[in-house]
Amino acid sequence: MRRLLLATVGLLALCAFPAAGTIEASATTVPSSAAPTPSGIGIRLLDIPVATEKDPRAREYIVDNLAPGTTIQRRILVQNNTDQPQNIHIYSAAARISGDSFAGEKAATQNELSGWISADQTRLALAPHTSADDLVTIAVPANAAEGERYAAVWAEIRSTQPDASGSQVTSVSRVGIRVYLSVAPGNGPPSDFTITALTATIKPDGTPEIIAAVQNTGGRAIDLSGTLSLANGPSSLSAGPFVTSRITTLTPGSHGNITIPLRTGLPRGRWDATVHLSSGLLMHTTTATVTFMPTSAEVAVPKPGLSLALWILLGIIAILIIAATMAIILKRRRRQST
Amino acid sequence: MRNTTRVLAALAGAAALTLAVTLPANADTSDTTATVEVQAGALSIAAPAAMTLSAALPGATSTGTLSGVEVSDLRAGAAGWITTATITDFTSASTTATIPSTAVSFATATADVVGTATVTPSNGGAGTGTLQTATAVTGNNTATWDQTINVAVPADALAATDYTATLTYSVL
């Protein structure tokens, strides 16, 4: 009987192994080998300075420090991924950092930096599914004031309007490349930031969050995002990593709050929180102890009236009184009968 | 045990293939600042060209939905992207009245994301706003979503059938 049992257990174990192998394969995200096909119009920065080729921000945006009187040129790639020929309008416009985000201004609003930026070809007529290069020149005048400025280089298409279906809304789509240009001699001011505090909060709907207060202590704008890990929690639990909910862009000297939403149902109590924040190649890590207090909805409200312990005590006293009374009655009966 | 080894080998092979975004060794020396060409795809947006808004009486809300707004980020990088929208005032050729852009609000659905990215929707009001923000991006990613626009028609709006406005989608 025992041998049969052992054999059954052994067979089951063998069956479990290949199952474990296939479970591992399906849980890992293996990228598909087919290239995704984009649609609409696209833009891409082609030339980046060799010195910054490892910086993830410099690979996507024009991030540079130039002395007054310098001119630089960068090639961009503009793609028409639609099924119709398109007339793509390429232009530079102002941008600003507000609400902790990099935002392009409406339409073709200009600022000082966008006035220094020009594109070789402002209209590119592209056949369906073709692309072309354009050359963007940034000419900093010799009398430019020092400081960092923001702009965007846009590639835009406009749907023809009004069209036969009588739709009321014309659609304009534009894709852009951010420009973070600092004017200063030499290499310009360095970038840096400090994580000043970590605070644990619980939103009204019960979702816990960690808020990291950050100060931009450098001379350049930073685009911050990162991850947070929790350890040494109640019952020695660990959790994470969790990611920041958005990219927070801070101008030099400003401060902002970075929110990292956590998992609902996270046990309340003390945790060690380690946050890694980075902007391009600049990275900082901070660890702090945070405490999640249970919300008023989660704390058990004591019922009005007497507590359970008091009821038990009263019950015992009542039993003792009844027992004593019965003992007295029995004694009296015995006396009467004798 | 053999099956686990096979799976690990397959994963290693797939990882090696996806890391094949290489930079060419030669630098472009025609510029005084030496630059390097980056080989990867582009950041693109595709928004349906036409949208119809439902008819509404003054004081009511007109709604229209654009399905399948798509942003594909094929830059194979780690920078995220932000998609915003602004709309102009609604003007009519037959009347002089306008519906101000501040009456327009945007309701953004959660995007379907292909690739490694966390895309968070947000709703905008007063004719402008952020629609989607992509963060924690690793490599190529594509997000597709339905965008709804609500126009709170003012109580003093004039009747017309040809109110038009221009909606601009920007992704940066």
PDB file of N, CA and C in Angstrom, chain B residues 38-108:
ATOM      1  N   VAL B  38      21.440  58.030 -34.376  1.00  0.00           N
ATOM      2  CA  VAL B  38      20.736  57.044 -33.559  1.00  0.00           C
ATOM      3  C   VAL B  38      19.792  56.277 -34.463  1.00  0.00           C
ATOM      4  N   GLN B  39      19.866  54.972 -34.416  1.00  0.00           N
ATOM      5  CA  GLN B  39      18.997  54.184 -35.273  1.00  0.00           C
ATOM      6  C   GLN B  39      17.870  53.584 -34.468  1.00  0.00           C
ATOM      7  N   ALA B  40      16.703  54.099 -34.694  1.00  0.00           N
ATOM      8  CA  ALA B  40      15.523  53.527 -34.038  1.00  0.00           C
ATOM      9  C   ALA B  40      14.317  54.169 -34.695  1.00  0.00           C
ATOM     10  N   GLY B  41      13.142  53.805 -34.273  1.00  0.00           N
ATOM     11  CA  GLY B  41      11.922  54.326 -34.878  1.00  0.00           C
ATOM     12  C   GLY B  41      11.557  55.693 -34.325  1.00  0.00           C
ATOM     13  N   ALA B  42      10.352  56.115 -34.623  1.00  0.00           N
ATOM     14  CA  ALA B  42       9.914  57.476 -34.291  1.00  0.00           C
ATOM     15  C   ALA B  42       8.785  57.459 -33.278  1.00  0.00           C
ATOM     16  N   LEU B  43       8.497  58.639 -32.759  1.00  0.00           N
ATOM     17  CA  LEU B  43       7.324  58.848 -31.901  1.00  0.00           C
ATOM     18  C   LEU B  43       6.221  59.326 -32.829  1.00  0.00           C
ATOM     19  N   SER B  44       5.124  58.587 -32.901  1.00  0.00           N
ATOM     20  CA  SER B  44       4.080  59.036 -33.818  1.00  0.00           C
ATOM     21  C   SER B  44       2.716  59.025 -33.173  1.00  0.00           C
ATOM     22  N   ILE B  45       1.820  59.805 -33.747  1.00  0.00           N
ATOM     23  CA  ILE B  45       0.443  59.864 -33.278  1.00  0.00           C
ATOM     24  C   ILE B  45      -0.476  59.738 -34.474  1.00  0.00           C
ATOM     25  N   ALA B  46      -1.565  58.994 -34.300  1.00  0.00           N
ATOM     26  CA  ALA B  46      -2.575  58.892 -35.339  1.00  0.00           C
ATOM     27  C   ALA B  46      -3.916  59.152 -34.678  1.00  0.00           C
ATOM     28  N   ALA B  47      -4.583  60.212 -35.083  1.00  0.00           N
ATOM     29  CA  ALA B  47      -5.907  60.497 -34.548  1.00  0.00           C
ATOM     30  C   ALA B  47      -6.874  60.480 -35.712  1.00  0.00           C
ATOM     31  N   PRO B  48      -8.049  59.857 -35.553  1.00  0.00           N
ATOM     32  CA  PRO B  48      -9.015  59.865 -36.650  1.00  0.00           C
ATOM     33  C   PRO B  48      -9.316  61.295 -37.076  1.00  0.00           C
ATOM     34  N   ALA B  49      -9.462  61.498 -38.380  1.00  0.00           N
ATOM     35  CA  ALA B  49      -9.550  62.860 -38.885  1.00  0.00           C
ATOM     36  C   ALA B  49     -10.878  63.524 -38.585  1.00  0.00           C
ATOM     37  N   ALA B  50     -11.938  62.762 -38.532  1.00  0.00           N
ATOM     38  CA  ALA B  50     -13.244  63.405 -38.404  1.00  0.00           C
ATOM     39  C   ALA B  50     -13.954  62.936 -37.153  1.00  0.00           C
ATOM     40  N   MET B  51     -14.719  63.815 -36.558  1.00  0.00           N
ATOM     41  CA  MET B  51     -15.501  63.435 -35.385  1.00  0.00           C
ATOM     42  C   MET B  51     -16.821  64.166 -35.439  1.00  0.00           C
ATOM     43  N   THR B  52     -17.886  63.467 -35.088  1.00  0.00           N
ATOM     44  CA  THR B  52     -19.204  64.092 -35.077  1.00  0.00           C
ATOM     45  C   THR B  52     -19.657  64.259 -33.642  1.00  0.00           C
ATOM     46  N   LEU B  53     -20.184  65.434 -33.345  1.00  0.00           N
ATOM     47  CA  LEU B  53     -20.714  65.688 -32.010  1.00  0.00           C
ATOM     48  C   LEU B  53     -22.227  65.576 -32.063  1.00  0.00           C
ATOM     49  N   SER B  54     -22.815  65.052 -30.998  1.00  0.00           N
ATOM     50  CA  SER B  54     -24.268  64.902 -30.973  1.00  0.00           C
ATOM     51  C   SER B  54     -24.924  66.274 -30.889  1.00  0.00           C
ATOM     52  N   ALA B  55     -26.122  66.370 -31.411  1.00  0.00           N
ATOM     53  CA  ALA B  55     -26.849  67.645 -31.354  1.00  0.00           C
ATOM     54  C   ALA B  55     -27.301  67.875 -29.924  1.00  0.00           C
ATOM     55  N   ALA B  56     -27.322  69.136 -29.487  1.00  0.00           N
ATOM     56  CA  ALA B  56     -27.738  69.440 -28.111  1.00  0.00           C
ATOM     57  C   ALA B  56     -28.460  70.772 -28.074  1.00  0.00           C
ATOM     58  N   LEU B  57     -29.394  70.877 -27.141  1.00  0.00           N
ATOM     59  CA  LEU B  57     -30.089  72.137 -26.920  1.00  0.00           C
ATOM     60  C   LEU B  57     -29.217  73.038 -26.057  1.00  0.00           C
ATOM     61  N   PRO B  58     -29.436  74.360 -26.090  1.00  0.00           N
ATOM     62  CA  PRO B  58     -28.664  75.221 -25.181  1.00  0.00           C
ATOM     63  C   PRO B  58     -28.855  74.771 -23.739  1.00  0.00           C
ATOM     64  N   GLY B  59     -27.779  74.708 -23.019  1.00  0.00           N
ATOM     65  CA  GLY B  59     -27.836  74.264 -21.628  1.00  0.00           C
ATOM     66  C   GLY B  59     -27.563  72.776 -21.483  1.00  0.00           C
ATOM     67  N   ALA B  60     -27.575  72.041 -22.591  1.00  0.00           N
ATOM     68  CA  ALA B  60     -27.311  70.594 -22.514  1.00  0.00           C
ATOM     69  C   ALA B  60     -25.873  70.331 -22.926  1.00  0.00           C
ATOM     70  N   THR B  61     -25.488  69.059 -22.945  1.00  0.00           N
ATOM     71  CA  THR B  61     -24.114  68.702 -23.291  1.00  0.00           C
ATOM     72  C   THR B  61     -24.084  67.899 -24.576  1.00  0.00           C
ATOM     73  N   SER B  62     -23.178  68.283 -25.465  1.00  0.00           N
ATOM     74  CA  SER B  62     -22.993  67.544 -26.702  1.00  0.00           C
ATOM     75  C   SER B  62     -21.763  66.667 -26.544  1.00  0.00           C
ATOM     76  N   THR B  63     -21.857  65.448 -27.025  1.00  0.00           N
ATOM     77  CA  THR B  63     -20.749  64.499 -26.828  1.00  0.00           C
ATOM     78  C   THR B  63     -20.320  63.909 -28.149  1.00  0.00           C
ATOM     79  N   GLY B  64     -19.026  63.681 -28.258  1.00  0.00           N
ATOM     80  CA  GLY B  64     -18.517  62.967 -29.429  1.00  0.00           C
ATOM     81  C   GLY B  64     -17.356  62.106 -28.991  1.00  0.00           C
ATOM     82  N   THR B  65     -17.171  60.973 -29.635  1.00  0.00           N
ATOM     83  CA  THR B  65     -16.055  60.095 -29.268  1.00  0.00           C
ATOM     84  C   THR B  65     -15.224  59.785 -30.490  1.00  0.00           C
ATOM     85  N   LEU B  66     -13.912  59.905 -30.315  1.00  0.00           N
ATOM     86  CA  LEU B  66     -12.966  59.492 -31.345  1.00  0.00           C
ATOM     87  C   LEU B  66     -12.409  58.168 -30.894  1.00  0.00           C
ATOM     88  N   SER B  67     -12.687  57.091 -31.664  1.00  0.00           N
ATOM     89  CA  SER B  67     -12.115  55.819 -31.188  1.00  0.00           C
ATOM     90  C   SER B  67     -10.804  55.548 -31.887  1.00  0.00           C
ATOM     91  N   GLY B  68      -9.920  55.011 -31.145  1.00  0.00           N
ATOM     92  CA  GLY B  68      -8.660  54.548 -31.708  1.00  0.00           C
ATOM     93  C   GLY B  68      -7.645  55.643 -31.919  1.00  0.00           C
ATOM     94  N   VAL B  69      -7.522  56.561 -30.945  1.00  0.00           N
ATOM     95  CA  VAL B  69      -6.392  57.489 -31.006  1.00  0.00           C
ATOM     96  C   VAL B  69      -5.168  56.675 -30.610  1.00  0.00           C
ATOM     97  N   GLU B  70      -4.129  56.737 -31.405  1.00  0.00           N
ATOM     98  CA  GLU B  70      -2.990  55.853 -31.142  1.00  0.00           C
ATOM     99  C   GLU B  70      -1.681  56.624 -31.122  1.00  0.00           C
ATOM    100  N   VAL B  71      -0.905  56.363 -30.097  1.00  0.00           N
ATOM    101  CA  VAL B  71       0.446  56.918 -30.029  1.00  0.00           C
ATOM    102  C   VAL B  71       1.402  55.742 -30.053  1.00  0.00           C
ATOM    103  N   SER B  72       2.338  55.726 -31.009  1.00  0.00           N
ATOM    104  CA  SER B  72       3.350  54.676 -30.960  1.00  0.00           C
ATOM    105  C   SER B  72       4.718  55.303 -30.741  1.00  0.00           C
ATOM    106  N   ASP B  73       5.352  54.810 -29.717  1.00  0.00           N
ATOM    107  CA  ASP B  73       6.668  55.294 -29.332  1.00  0.00           C
ATOM    108  C   ASP B  73       7.627  54.174 -29.699  1.00  0.00           C
ATOM    109  N   LEU B  74       8.262  54.300 -30.880  1.00  0.00           N
ATOM    110  CA  LEU B  74       9.173  53.252 -31.332  1.00  0.00           C
ATOM    111  C   LEU B  74      10.608  53.738 -31.246  1.00  0.00           C
ATOM    112  N   ARG B  75      10.856  54.663 -30.301  1.00  0.00           N
ATOM    113  CA  ARG B  75      12.199  55.217 -30.177  1.00  0.00           C
ATOM    114  C   ARG B  75      13.135  54.285 -29.419  1.00  0.00           C
ATOM    115  N   ALA B  76      12.589  53.172 -28.903  1.00  0.00           N
ATOM    116  CA  ALA B  76      13.410  52.189 -28.182  1.00  0.00           C
ATOM    117  C   ALA B  76      14.252  52.885 -27.113  1.00  0.00           C
ATOM    118  N   GLY B  77      13.615  53.754 -26.346  1.00  0.00           N
ATOM    119  CA  GLY B  77      14.350  54.492 -25.324  1.00  0.00           C
ATOM    120  C   GLY B  77      13.690  54.341 -23.974  1.00  0.00           C
ATOM    121  N   ALA B  78      14.078  55.213 -23.055  1.00  0.00           N
ATOM    122  CA  ALA B  78      13.512  55.155 -21.707  1.00  0.00           C
ATOM    123  C   ALA B  78      12.774  56.439 -21.352  1.00  0.00           C
ATOM    124  N   ALA B  79      12.696  57.385 -22.287  1.00  0.00           N
ATOM    125  CA  ALA B  79      11.949  58.606 -21.999  1.00  0.00           C
ATOM    126  C   ALA B  79      10.481  58.327 -22.237  1.00  0.00           C
ATOM    127  N   GLY B  80       9.626  58.869 -21.437  1.00  0.00           N
ATOM    128  CA  GLY B  80       8.193  58.675 -21.630  1.00  0.00           C
ATOM    129  C   GLY B  80       7.670  59.679 -22.635  1.00  0.00           C
ATOM    130  N   TRP B  81       6.353  59.813 -22.665  1.00  0.00           N
ATOM    131  CA  TRP B  81       5.739  60.825 -23.536  1.00  0.00           C
ATOM    132  C   TRP B  81       4.467  61.326 -22.882  1.00  0.00           C
ATOM    133  N   ILE B  82       4.046  62.500 -23.322  1.00  0.00           N
ATOM    134  CA  ILE B  82       2.812  63.094 -22.789  1.00  0.00           C
ATOM    135  C   ILE B  82       1.972  63.507 -23.985  1.00  0.00           C
ATOM    136  N   THR B  83       0.714  63.117 -23.995  1.00  0.00           N
ATOM    137  CA  THR B  83      -0.203  63.545 -25.048  1.00  0.00           C
ATOM    138  C   THR B  83      -1.167  64.556 -24.458  1.00  0.00           C
ATOM    139  N   THR B  84      -1.274  65.704 -25.106  1.00  0.00           N
ATOM    140  CA  THR B  84      -2.201  66.741 -24.642  1.00  0.00           C
ATOM    141  C   THR B  84      -3.129  67.104 -25.793  1.00  0.00           C
ATOM    142  N   ALA B  85      -4.189  67.789 -25.469  1.00  0.00           N
ATOM    143  CA  ALA B  85      -5.119  68.238 -26.502  1.00  0.00           C
ATOM    144  C   ALA B  85      -5.573  69.642 -26.171  1.00  0.00           C
ATOM    145  N   THR B  86      -5.789  70.439 -27.225  1.00  0.00           N
ATOM    146  CA  THR B  86      -6.433  71.745 -27.032  1.00  0.00           C
ATOM    147  C   THR B  86      -7.460  71.887 -28.148  1.00  0.00           C
ATOM    148  N   ILE B  87      -8.483  72.654 -27.862  1.00  0.00           N
ATOM    149  CA  ILE B  87      -9.514  72.873 -28.861  1.00  0.00           C
ATOM    150  C   ILE B  87      -9.757  74.369 -28.966  1.00  0.00           C
ATOM    151  N   THR B  88     -10.098  74.803 -30.186  1.00  0.00           N
ATOM    152  CA  THR B  88     -10.398  76.225 -30.366  1.00  0.00           C
ATOM    153  C   THR B  88     -11.869  76.458 -30.035  1.00  0.00           C
ATOM    154  N   ASP B  89     -12.284  77.705 -30.067  1.00  0.00           N
ATOM    155  CA  ASP B  89     -13.709  78.009 -29.879  1.00  0.00           C
ATOM    156  C   ASP B  89     -14.487  77.426 -31.052  1.00  0.00           C
ATOM    157  N   PHE B  90     -15.736  77.070 -30.801  1.00  0.00           N
ATOM    158  CA  PHE B  90     -16.627  76.646 -31.895  1.00  0.00           C
ATOM    159  C   PHE B  90     -17.189  77.890 -32.554  1.00  0.00           C
ATOM    160  N   THR B  91     -16.971  78.006 -33.858  1.00  0.00           N
ATOM    161  CA  THR B  91     -17.534  79.165 -34.564  1.00  0.00           C
ATOM    162  C   THR B  91     -18.489  78.659 -35.629  1.00  0.00           C
ATOM    163  N   SER B  92     -19.427  79.531 -35.980  1.00  0.00           N
ATOM    164  CA  SER B  92     -20.415  79.150 -36.984  1.00  0.00           C
ATOM    165  C   SER B  92     -20.346  80.173 -38.104  1.00  0.00           C
ATOM    166  N   ALA B  93     -20.404  79.697 -39.344  1.00  0.00           N
ATOM    167  CA  ALA B  93     -20.356  80.626 -40.473  1.00  0.00           C
ATOM    168  C   ALA B  93     -21.670  81.380 -40.619  1.00  0.00           C
ATOM    169  N   SER B  94     -22.753  80.786 -40.155  1.00  0.00           N
ATOM    170  CA  SER B  94     -24.055  81.405 -40.374  1.00  0.00           C
ATOM    171  C   SER B  94     -24.482  82.336 -39.252  1.00  0.00           C
ATOM    172  N   THR B  95     -23.887  82.214 -38.065  1.00  0.00           N
ATOM    173  CA  THR B  95     -24.223  83.148 -36.976  1.00  0.00           C
ATOM    174  C   THR B  95     -22.919  83.726 -36.441  1.00  0.00           C
ATOM    175  N   THR B  96     -23.023  84.757 -35.654  1.00  0.00           N
ATOM    176  CA  THR B  96     -21.800  85.353 -35.104  1.00  0.00           C
ATOM    177  C   THR B  96     -21.467  84.780 -33.735  1.00  0.00           C
ATOM    178  N   ALA B  97     -22.325  83.906 -33.228  1.00  0.00           N
ATOM    179  CA  ALA B  97     -22.081  83.418 -31.873  1.00  0.00           C
ATOM    180  C   ALA B  97     -20.994  82.350 -31.883  1.00  0.00           C
ATOM    181  N   THR B  98     -20.337  82.238 -30.768  1.00  0.00           N
ATOM    182  CA  THR B  98     -19.338  81.175 -30.624  1.00  0.00           C
ATOM    183  C   THR B  98     -19.628  80.414 -29.338  1.00  0.00           C
ATOM    184  N   ILE B  99     -19.176  79.180 -29.317  1.00  0.00           N
ATOM    185  CA  ILE B  99     -19.193  78.405 -28.065  1.00  0.00           C
ATOM    186  C   ILE B  99     -17.747  78.390 -27.607  1.00  0.00           C
ATOM    187  N   PRO B 100     -17.467  78.968 -26.449  1.00  0.00           N
ATOM    188  CA  PRO B 100     -16.063  79.097 -26.052  1.00  0.00           C
ATOM    189  C   PRO B 100     -15.415  77.738 -25.782  1.00  0.00           C
ATOM    190  N   SER B 101     -14.106  77.707 -25.983  1.00  0.00           N
ATOM    191  CA  SER B 101     -13.389  76.445 -25.774  1.00  0.00           C
ATOM    192  C   SER B 101     -13.403  76.031 -24.309  1.00  0.00           C
ATOM    193  N   THR B 102     -13.667  76.979 -23.413  1.00  0.00           N
ATOM    194  CA  THR B 102     -13.692  76.631 -21.991  1.00  0.00           C
ATOM    195  C   THR B 102     -14.880  75.745 -21.644  1.00  0.00           C
ATOM    196  N   ALA B 103     -15.838  75.629 -22.563  1.00  0.00           N
ATOM    197  CA  ALA B 103     -17.002  74.761 -22.306  1.00  0.00           C
ATOM    198  C   ALA B 103     -16.698  73.308 -22.640  1.00  0.00           C
ATOM    199  N   VAL B 104     -15.499  73.048 -23.168  1.00  0.00           N
ATOM    200  CA  VAL B 104     -15.193  71.692 -23.617  1.00  0.00           C
ATOM    201  C   VAL B 104     -14.378  70.964 -22.568  1.00  0.00           C
ATOM    202  N   SER B 105     -14.772  69.726 -22.265  1.00  0.00           N
ATOM    203  CA  SER B 105     -13.960  68.904 -21.370  1.00  0.00           C
ATOM    204  C   SER B 105     -13.656  67.588 -22.070  1.00  0.00           C
ATOM    205  N   PHE B 106     -12.547  66.983 -21.656  1.00  0.00           N
ATOM    206  CA  PHE B 106     -12.092  65.749 -22.290  1.00  0.00           C
ATOM    207  C   PHE B 106     -12.205  64.598 -21.315  1.00  0.00           C
ATOM    208  N   ALA B 107     -12.776  63.502 -21.766  1.00  0.00           N
ATOM    209  CA  ALA B 107     -12.835  62.306 -20.936  1.00  0.00           C
ATOM    210  C   ALA B 107     -12.006  61.240 -21.651  1.00  0.00           C
ATOM    211  N   THR B 108     -10.957  60.792 -20.990  1.00  0.00           N
ATOM    212  CA  THR B 108     -10.015  59.871 -21.633  1.00  0.00           C
ATOM    213  C   THR B 108     -10.199  58.472 -21.085  1.00  0.00           C
TER     214      THR B 108
END
